[in-house]
């Protein structure tokens, strides 16, 4: 079985995408985790999710743009997404990565581009989630988010924290002072042990600590997990504390644990599904394989079916 570290390494080699995409079955399997390469395909996927009682979050896949022109193109894409949400009437917000908007070129450029999208979303009454990426950009991502949050409302823009980072609990305490809407997830990048917990047990413990902190804050947060143990811990805590089902939402990735998505929606929990689309699907797809061994078995099984 391929190791998580190797799969994350391969996710950084987007040049392998062209090779992998030659295999029709490999490309077919990616549709389990990626809604398609176009907005129209993503809208269709979100319509299906809405019919099942789930809301969604649009995500255009692209990371680490090479120049300001590419960053500008990402801004235009997100403005188009916001138009499509209104025109089609689907139940969805949007998620952005600051590296899409030029973070590695110039943090001020990324801020300006993100601000353009958040301002248009706020004008239309939609929420924007600023995704978290590798630890190399954690602090600057938080800094830019704080600038945005100082200009826009609580329900206009939010952020993501990752429980495998050692700093996350303190970051959550700091951000709740603003306050901020936070999405807590485990994390999917290859990080050194001085930065991130190498042991899953520690990551899980930190996840539960942060989840409890968020739910007790009275702010509407996203509890993002596919792990039944983390879901159980969340439900047990909210029942014990008398927290209402509509005071938070569970979040999951498109194509991962659909059974749990449907179950939670049927049980009356708010369920949001993160729907990625775009031509730059390869790094995202490989990280999904790295996150969960069962995903690798899913791919192999479908390849063997031929």
PDB file of N, CA and C in Angstrom, residues 23 34 57 82 86 89 94 105 146 181 201 210 237 250 258 262 270 278:
ATOM      1  N   UNK A  23      -4.937   7.185 -18.752  1.00  0.00           N
ATOM      2  CA  UNK A  23      -5.678   5.985 -18.413  1.00  0.00           C
ATOM      3  C   UNK A  23      -7.134   6.373 -18.152  1.00  0.00           C
ATOM      4  N   UNK A  34     -14.111  14.652  -7.600  1.00  0.00           N
ATOM      5  CA  UNK A  34     -14.106  15.951  -8.284  1.00  0.00           C
ATOM      6  C   UNK A  34     -15.358  16.032  -9.149  1.00  0.00           C
ATOM      7  N   UNK A  57     -20.428  23.865  -0.860  1.00  0.00           N
ATOM      8  CA  UNK A  57     -19.450  24.943  -0.961  1.00  0.00           C
ATOM      9  C   UNK A  57     -18.654  24.738  -2.246  1.00  0.00           C
ATOM     10  N   UNK A  82     -20.277  33.148  -8.246  1.00  0.00           N
ATOM     11  CA  UNK A  82     -21.291  33.875  -7.479  1.00  0.00           C
ATOM     12  C   UNK A  82     -22.504  34.213  -8.347  1.00  0.00           C
ATOM     13  N   UNK A  86     -26.596  32.631  -7.875  1.00  0.00           N
ATOM     14  CA  UNK A  86     -27.830  33.415  -7.913  1.00  0.00           C
ATOM     15  C   UNK A  86     -28.728  33.010  -9.080  1.00  0.00           C
ATOM     16  N   UNK A  89     -30.060  29.376  -8.404  1.00  0.00           N
ATOM     17  CA  UNK A  89     -30.795  29.195  -7.161  1.00  0.00           C
ATOM     18  C   UNK A  89     -30.315  28.041  -6.302  1.00  0.00           C
ATOM     19  N   UNK A  94     -19.045  29.688  -1.119  1.00  0.00           N
ATOM     20  CA  UNK A  94     -17.817  29.441  -1.870  1.00  0.00           C
ATOM     21  C   UNK A  94     -16.613  29.323  -0.933  1.00  0.00           C
ATOM     22  N   UNK A 105       3.069  35.129  -4.530  1.00  0.00           N
ATOM     23  CA  UNK A 105       3.675  36.199  -5.315  1.00  0.00           C
ATOM     24  C   UNK A 105       3.770  37.476  -4.482  1.00  0.00           C
ATOM     25  N   UNK A 146      -7.971  38.140   8.969  1.00  0.00           N
ATOM     26  CA  UNK A 146      -8.306  39.160   9.974  1.00  0.00           C
ATOM     27  C   UNK A 146      -8.554  40.513   9.314  1.00  0.00           C
ATOM     28  N   UNK A 181     -16.231  32.813  12.181  1.00  0.00           N
ATOM     29  CA  UNK A 181     -16.778  31.496  11.856  1.00  0.00           C
ATOM     30  C   UNK A 181     -15.635  30.612  11.384  1.00  0.00           C
ATOM     31  N   UNK A 201      -3.615   9.871  16.955  1.00  0.00           N
ATOM     32  CA  UNK A 201      -4.295   9.980  18.244  1.00  0.00           C
ATOM     33  C   UNK A 201      -4.239  11.417  18.777  1.00  0.00           C
ATOM     34  N   UNK A 210     -10.758  21.384  20.022  1.00  0.00           N
ATOM     35  CA  UNK A 210     -11.147  22.561  19.253  1.00  0.00           C
ATOM     36  C   UNK A 210     -12.647  22.530  18.956  1.00  0.00           C
ATOM     37  N   UNK A 237     -21.204  15.608  22.531  1.00  0.00           N
ATOM     38  CA  UNK A 237     -20.941  16.874  23.223  1.00  0.00           C
ATOM     39  C   UNK A 237     -22.106  17.836  23.068  1.00  0.00           C
ATOM     40  N   UNK A 250     -22.207  20.036  10.008  1.00  0.00           N
ATOM     41  CA  UNK A 250     -21.180  19.086   9.622  1.00  0.00           C
ATOM     42  C   UNK A 250     -20.772  19.387   8.186  1.00  0.00           C
ATOM     43  N   UNK A 258     -20.367   9.191   1.463  1.00  0.00           N
ATOM     44  CA  UNK A 258     -21.709   9.633   1.087  1.00  0.00           C
ATOM     45  C   UNK A 258     -22.769   9.049   2.014  1.00  0.00           C
ATOM     46  N   UNK A 262     -25.607  11.391   3.888  1.00  0.00           N
ATOM     47  CA  UNK A 262     -27.055  11.189   3.787  1.00  0.00           C
ATOM     48  C   UNK A 262     -27.657  10.904   5.161  1.00  0.00           C
ATOM     49  N   UNK A 270     -27.453  19.940   9.917  1.00  0.00           N
ATOM     50  CA  UNK A 270     -27.036  20.703   8.743  1.00  0.00           C
ATOM     51  C   UNK A 270     -25.798  20.038   8.162  1.00  0.00           C
ATOM     52  N   UNK A 278     -12.670  21.733 -11.702  1.00  0.00           N
ATOM     53  CA  UNK A 278     -11.617  22.462 -12.410  1.00  0.00           C
ATOM     54  C   UNK A 278     -10.597  21.536 -13.060  1.00  0.00           C
TER      55      UNK A 278
END
